[in-house]
CSV table of C-alpha atoms in Angstrom, one decimal:
chain,number,residue,atom,x,y,z
A,1,ASP,CA,117.2,108.1,109.6
A,2,ASN,CA,114.1,109.9,111.0
A,3,THR,CA,116.0,113.1,111.6
A,4,CYS,CA,115.5,116.6,110.1
A,5,HIS,CA,117.5,117.5,107.2
A,6,THR,CA,117.7,120.9,105.4
A,7,ASN,CA,117.4,121.0,101.6
A,8,THR,CA,119.9,122.6,99.4
A,9,ASP,CA,117.9,125.8,99.3
A,10,ASP,CA,118.4,126.4,103.0
A,11,ALA,CA,114.7,127.2,103.2
A,12,THR,CA,112.9,123.9,103.4
A,13,SER,CA,113.6,120.5,105.0
A,14,PHE,CA,112.5,116.9,105.1
A,15,ARG,CA,112.3,113.8,107.3
A,16,ALA,CA,112.4,110.2,105.9
A,17,THR,CA,111.4,107.2,108.1
A,18,LEU,CA,111.6,103.5,107.3
A,19,THR,CA,109.1,101.4,109.3
A,20,SER,CA,109.4,97.9,110.6
A,21,ASP,CA,107.0,96.6,108.0
A,22,GLY,CA,109.1,97.8,105.2
A,23,SER,CA,107.2,100.9,104.2
A,24,ALA,CA,108.6,104.4,104.2
A,25,ILE,CA,107.4,107.9,105.3
A,26,ILE,CA,108.7,111.1,103.7
A,27,THR,CA,107.6,114.4,105.2
A,28,THR,CA,108.4,117.8,103.7
A,29,TYR,CA,108.4,121.0,105.6
A,30,ALA,CA,108.1,124.7,104.5
A,31,ASP,CA,110.8,125.8,106.9
A,32,ALA,CA,114.4,124.7,107.4
A,33,ASN,CA,113.9,123.2,110.9
A,34,CYS,CA,111.1,120.7,110.2
A,35,GLU,CA,108.4,122.6,112.1
A,36,LEU,CA,106.0,123.7,109.4
A,37,ALA,CA,104.8,120.5,107.8
A,38,GLN,CA,104.0,120.8,104.1
A,39,SER,CA,103.2,117.2,102.9
A,40,SER,CA,103.6,113.6,104.3
A,41,THR,CA,103.6,110.7,101.9
A,42,ASP,CA,103.5,107.0,102.8
A,43,PHE,CA,105.2,104.5,100.4
A,44,THR,CA,104.3,100.9,100.7
A,45,LYS,CA,106.6,98.0,100.4
A,46,ARG,CA,105.0,97.2,97.0
A,47,SER,CA,105.9,100.6,95.5
A,48,GLU,CA,109.4,100.3,96.8
A,49,MET,CA,109.7,97.0,94.9
A,50,CYS,CA,108.6,99.0,91.8
A,51,LEU,CA,105.6,97.0,91.0
A,52,PRO,CA,103.4,98.7,88.5
A,53,GLN,CA,100.3,100.5,90.0
A,54,ARG,CA,96.9,100.6,88.5
A,55,HIS,CA,96.9,104.5,88.2
A,56,CYS,CA,100.4,105.5,87.4
A,57,ALA,CA,101.1,109.2,87.3
A,58,ASP,CA,102.9,109.0,84.1
A,59,GLY,CA,100.1,107.0,82.5
A,60,SER,CA,102.5,104.2,81.3
A,61,ILE,CA,101.2,100.9,80.4
A,62,HIS,CA,104.4,98.9,81.6
A,63,GLY,CA,106.5,100.0,84.6
A,64,CYS,CA,105.7,102.3,87.4
A,65,ALA,CA,105.5,106.0,87.8
A,66,LYS,CA,108.3,106.1,90.3
A,67,ARG,CA,111.0,103.9,91.6
A,68,PHE,CA,112.1,103.7,95.2
A,69,SER,CA,115.3,102.1,96.5
A,70,VAL,CA,116.5,101.7,100.1
A,71,GLY,CA,120.2,101.8,100.8
A,72,GLY,CA,122.8,102.6,103.6
A,73,LEU,CA,121.3,100.3,106.1
A,74,LYS,CA,124.6,98.4,106.7
A,75,ARG,CA,122.9,95.1,107.0
A,76,SER,CA,121.8,92.3,104.8
A,77,ALA,CA,118.6,90.3,104.7
A,78,PRO,CA,118.4,87.7,107.5
A,79,SER,CA,119.6,84.3,106.6
A,80,GLY,CA,120.0,85.4,103.0
A,81,LEU,CA,116.2,85.8,102.5
A,82,MET,CA,115.1,87.4,99.3
A,83,THR,CA,111.9,88.5,97.8
A,84,ALA,CA,111.2,87.1,94.4
A,85,ILE,CA,108.6,88.3,91.8
A,86,ALA,CA,107.6,86.2,88.9
A,87,ILE,CA,106.0,88.1,85.9
A,88,TYR,CA,103.6,86.2,83.7
A,89,GLU,CA,102.0,87.3,80.4
A,90,ARG,CA,98.5,85.5,80.6
A,91,SER,CA,98.5,83.2,83.7
A,92,CYS,CA,100.8,82.2,86.6
A,93,GLU,CA,100.5,78.6,85.4
A,94,GLU,CA,102.6,79.2,82.3
A,95,ILE,CA,106.3,79.8,82.1
A,96,PRO,CA,107.2,83.3,83.4
A,97,LEU,CA,108.5,86.2,81.2
A,98,GLN,CA,110.9,87.3,83.9
A,99,VAL,CA,111.8,86.5,87.5
A,100,LEU,CA,113.2,89.3,89.8
A,101,ALA,CA,114.8,88.6,93.0
A,102,PHE,CA,116.5,90.9,95.6
A,103,PRO,CA,117.7,90.8,99.2
A,104,ASP,CA,114.8,91.8,101.5
A,105,SER,CA,115.4,92.4,105.3
A,106,THR,CA,111.6,92.4,105.9
A,107,CYS,CA,111.1,89.2,104.0
A,108,GLU,CA,109.4,86.6,106.5
A,109,ALA,CA,110.6,83.0,106.6
A,110,THR,CA,106.9,82.1,107.3
A,111,ALA,CA,105.9,83.7,104.1
A,112,MET,CA,107.7,81.1,102.0
A,113,GLY,CA,105.7,80.0,99.0
A,114,ILE,CA,103.4,81.5,96.5
A,115,ASP,CA,101.6,84.6,97.5
A,116,GLY,CA,98.8,84.1,95.1
A,117,CYS,CA,98.5,85.1,91.4
A,118,ASN,CA,97.9,88.9,91.1
A,119,ASP,CA,96.4,90.7,88.2
A,120,TRP,CA,98.1,93.9,87.1
A,121,SER,CA,94.9,94.9,85.3
A,122,ASP,CA,95.7,97.8,83.1
A,123,ASN,CA,99.3,96.6,82.9
A,124,TRP,CA,98.3,93.3,81.1
A,125,PHE,CA,100.5,91.1,83.3
A,126,TYR,CA,100.1,88.8,86.2
A,127,TYR,CA,102.6,88.3,89.0
A,128,SER,CA,103.4,86.2,92.1
A,129,SER,CA,105.5,87.0,95.0
A,130,ASN,CA,107.7,84.6,97.1
A,131,CYS,CA,110.1,84.7,100.0
A,132,ILE,CA,113.0,82.6,98.9
A,133,VAL,CA,116.6,81.8,100.0
A,134,ASP,CA,118.2,81.0,96.6
A,135,SER,CA,117.5,82.8,93.4
A,136,THR,CA,119.2,80.1,91.3
A,137,ASP,CA,117.1,77.3,92.5
A,138,PHE,CA,113.9,79.4,92.5
A,139,THR,CA,114.4,80.4,88.9
A,140,ALA,CA,115.0,76.9,87.7
A,141,SER,CA,111.7,75.8,89.5
A,142,LYS,CA,109.8,78.4,87.7
A,143,PHE,CA,111.1,78.0,84.2
A,144,ARG,CA,111.2,74.1,84.6
A,145,ASP,CA,112.4,72.8,81.2
A,146,ALA,CA,112.2,76.1,79.4
A,147,PRO,CA,115.2,78.0,78.3
A,148,TYR,CA,116.1,80.9,80.5
A,149,LEU,CA,119.1,83.2,81.4
A,150,LEU,CA,119.7,84.4,85.0
A,151,VAL,CA,121.6,87.6,85.4
A,152,GLU,CA,123.0,88.2,88.9
A,153,LYS,CA,123.8,91.9,89.4
A,154,TYR,CA,126.5,93.0,92.1
A,155,ALA,CA,127.7,96.3,93.4
A,156,GLU,CA,130.4,98.2,91.5
A,157,GLY,CA,133.9,97.6,93.0
A,158,THR,CA,133.0,94.3,94.8
A,159,ASN,CA,134.0,91.9,92.0
A,160,CYS,CA,130.7,90.1,92.4
A,161,GLY,CA,130.8,90.2,96.2
A,162,ALA,CA,127.8,92.2,97.2
A,163,GLN,CA,124.7,91.1,95.3
A,164,LEU,CA,122.1,93.9,94.5
A,165,TYR,CA,119.4,91.7,92.7
A,166,ALA,CA,119.0,88.9,90.2
A,167,ILE,CA,116.7,88.9,87.0
A,168,ALA,CA,115.9,85.9,84.9
A,169,TYR,CA,114.7,86.2,81.3
A,170,ARG,CA,112.7,83.8,79.2
A,171,SER,CA,115.3,82.8,76.5
A,172,ASP,CA,113.5,81.2,73.5
A,173,SER,CA,114.8,83.6,70.8
A,174,ASP,CA,111.4,85.3,70.7
A,175,CYS,CA,110.6,88.9,71.4
A,176,HIS,CA,108.8,89.4,74.8
A,177,PRO,CA,107.6,92.5,76.7
A,178,SER,CA,109.3,93.3,80.0
A,179,GLY,CA,107.2,93.6,83.0
A,180,PHE,CA,109.3,96.3,84.7
A,181,ASP,CA,109.5,98.9,81.9
A,182,LYS,CA,108.3,99.9,78.5
A,183,THR,CA,111.0,97.7,76.7
A,184,HIS,CA,110.9,94.3,74.9
A,185,PHE,CA,113.8,91.8,75.1
A,186,ARG,CA,115.1,88.8,73.2
A,187,VAL,CA,117.7,86.3,74.6
A,188,SER,CA,119.2,84.0,72.1
A,189,LEU,CA,121.9,81.3,72.1
A,190,ASN,CA,124.6,81.8,69.4
A,191,GLU,CA,126.4,79.1,67.5
A,192,ASN,CA,129.6,79.5,69.6
A,193,ASN,CA,127.4,79.0,72.9
A,194,SER,CA,127.6,82.7,73.7
A,195,VAL,CA,124.4,84.4,74.6
A,196,THR,CA,123.1,87.7,73.0
A,197,ILE,CA,120.5,89.8,74.9
A,198,ALA,CA,118.7,92.3,72.8
A,199,THR,CA,116.6,95.2,74.2
A,200,PHE,CA,114.0,96.9,72.0
A,201,PRO,CA,112.2,100.2,72.7
A,202,SER,CA,108.9,98.9,71.6
A,203,GLY,CA,107.0,95.7,70.7
A,204,LEU,CA,108.1,96.0,67.0
A,205,CYS,CA,111.3,94.4,68.1
A,206,ARG,CA,113.2,95.9,65.0
A,207,ASP,CA,117.0,95.3,64.8
A,208,SER,CA,117.2,98.5,62.7
A,209,ASP,CA,115.8,100.7,65.5
A,210,ALA,CA,118.3,103.3,66.7
A,211,GLU,CA,117.6,102.6,70.4
A,212,THR,CA,118.0,98.8,70.2
A,213,THR,CA,120.9,97.5,72.2
A,214,TYR,CA,122.8,94.1,72.0
A,215,VAL,CA,125.0,92.6,74.7
A,216,THR,CA,126.8,89.3,73.9
A,217,VAL,CA,128.4,87.3,76.7
A,218,GLY,CA,130.9,84.5,75.9
A,219,SER,CA,130.3,81.0,77.0
A,220,SER,CA,133.3,81.2,79.5
A,221,TYR,CA,131.0,83.5,81.8
A,222,ILE,CA,127.9,81.2,81.7
A,223,ASN,CA,127.4,78.6,84.3
A,224,THR,CA,131.0,78.9,85.4
A,225,GLY,CA,130.7,81.3,88.3
A,226,ALA,CA,133.0,83.7,86.5
A,227,CYS,CA,132.5,87.4,87.2
A,228,PHE,CA,131.6,89.3,83.9
A,229,ASN,CA,132.8,93.0,83.9
A,230,GLY,CA,133.2,92.8,87.7
A,231,THR,CA,129.4,93.2,88.4
A,232,ILE,CA,127.5,90.3,86.8
A,233,ARG,CA,127.4,86.5,87.1
A,234,LEU,CA,125.3,84.5,84.7
A,235,SER,CA,123.6,81.2,84.6
A,236,ALA,CA,121.3,79.5,82.1
A,237,ASN,CA,119.5,76.4,81.0
A,238,LEU,CA,121.4,76.1,77.7
A,239,THR,CA,120.0,72.6,76.8
A,240,ALA,CA,116.5,74.0,76.7
A,241,PHE,CA,117.4,76.7,74.1
A,242,SER,CA,114.9,76.0,71.2
A,243,GLY,CA,116.5,78.5,68.7
A,244,GLN,CA,119.7,80.4,67.9
A,245,ALA,CA,120.3,84.0,67.4
A,246,PRO,CA,121.2,85.0,63.9
A,247,SER,CA,124.9,85.5,63.3
A,248,LEU,CA,126.1,89.0,63.6
A,249,ASP,CA,126.5,89.1,59.9
A,250,ALA,CA,122.7,89.0,59.7
A,251,TYR,CA,122.3,92.4,61.2
A,252,LYS,CA,122.1,94.8,58.4
A,253,THR,CA,123.6,98.3,58.4
A,254,ARG,CA,121.3,101.2,57.8
A,255,GLU,CA,122.8,101.6,54.3
A,256,GLN,CA,122.0,98.1,53.5
A,257,ILE,CA,118.4,98.5,54.7
A,258,MET,CA,117.8,101.7,52.7
A,259,PHE,CA,119.7,100.6,49.7
A,260,PRO,CA,119.6,96.8,49.3
A,261,ASP,CA,121.6,95.0,46.7
A,262,TRP,CA,118.7,94.2,44.4
A,263,LEU,CA,118.3,98.1,44.0
A,264,TRP,CA,121.7,98.1,42.0
A,265,ASP,CA,121.1,95.1,39.6
A,266,PRO,CA,122.2,94.6,37.0
A,267,THR,CA,124.8,97.4,37.3
A,268,PRO,CA,127.0,98.1,40.3
A,269,ARG,CA,126.6,101.0,42.7
A,270,ARG,CA,127.2,104.4,41.2
A,271,ILE,CA,127.6,108.0,42.3
A,272,PHE,CA,125.4,110.6,40.7
A,273,GLU,CA,126.6,114.2,40.2
A,274,SER,CA,124.5,117.1,39.2
A,275,ASP,CA,125.2,120.8,38.5
């Protein structure tokens, strides 16, 4: 709010300012009254969108060193405008890996259309940025006939009334890298038309990894407008799904992986005791 605030140590202070072009300035002070400037840092609109930078402070390959979010402005983007970022693995001409869209009060209607194809260099990805009015239509135009799942995230306690962002995933039952962090993902259609989203900590995409997570959403929440868990709406191109997720019975327990059935043939499992 461009005013001086004292930190919790009662000895230092800071001032944060949002500019008209969507960037931010954070100034820290060595005193409690914002008189002895210590440092001043400018954050561009791109860093606030958390696009990976070429020289990330943490040295990560995917994702960015820091994430910035702006809140408390008590206003929405004009005319429902949103900034959309499509992430590609090799070329902006191919089907994207992901599409992220979020309300953006600085998005210019005159900036409609593709803002070129940009190389993330060290991050191995390409991206294009657009100013859009509808994340559903934009996602469909990007994925064309390819399968995808669009997840619209809403603020807690609003019952899908205040949208925070929307993110779409390529959904061909294959494992793909995420352009926004170090994880990999796999989205698959199950036999009962539910959808399973698996998130893996690495490119090995092993179901047995302890950090692997699964979220399965029933068909009653897909393309119906229903609010899932009070914060999510989902839409998908189900007819384009080219594969199916393995049934839940196919996911082996750690015991089955370490001690497969063939290990016990021809005798059943036994307990060994020793003195």
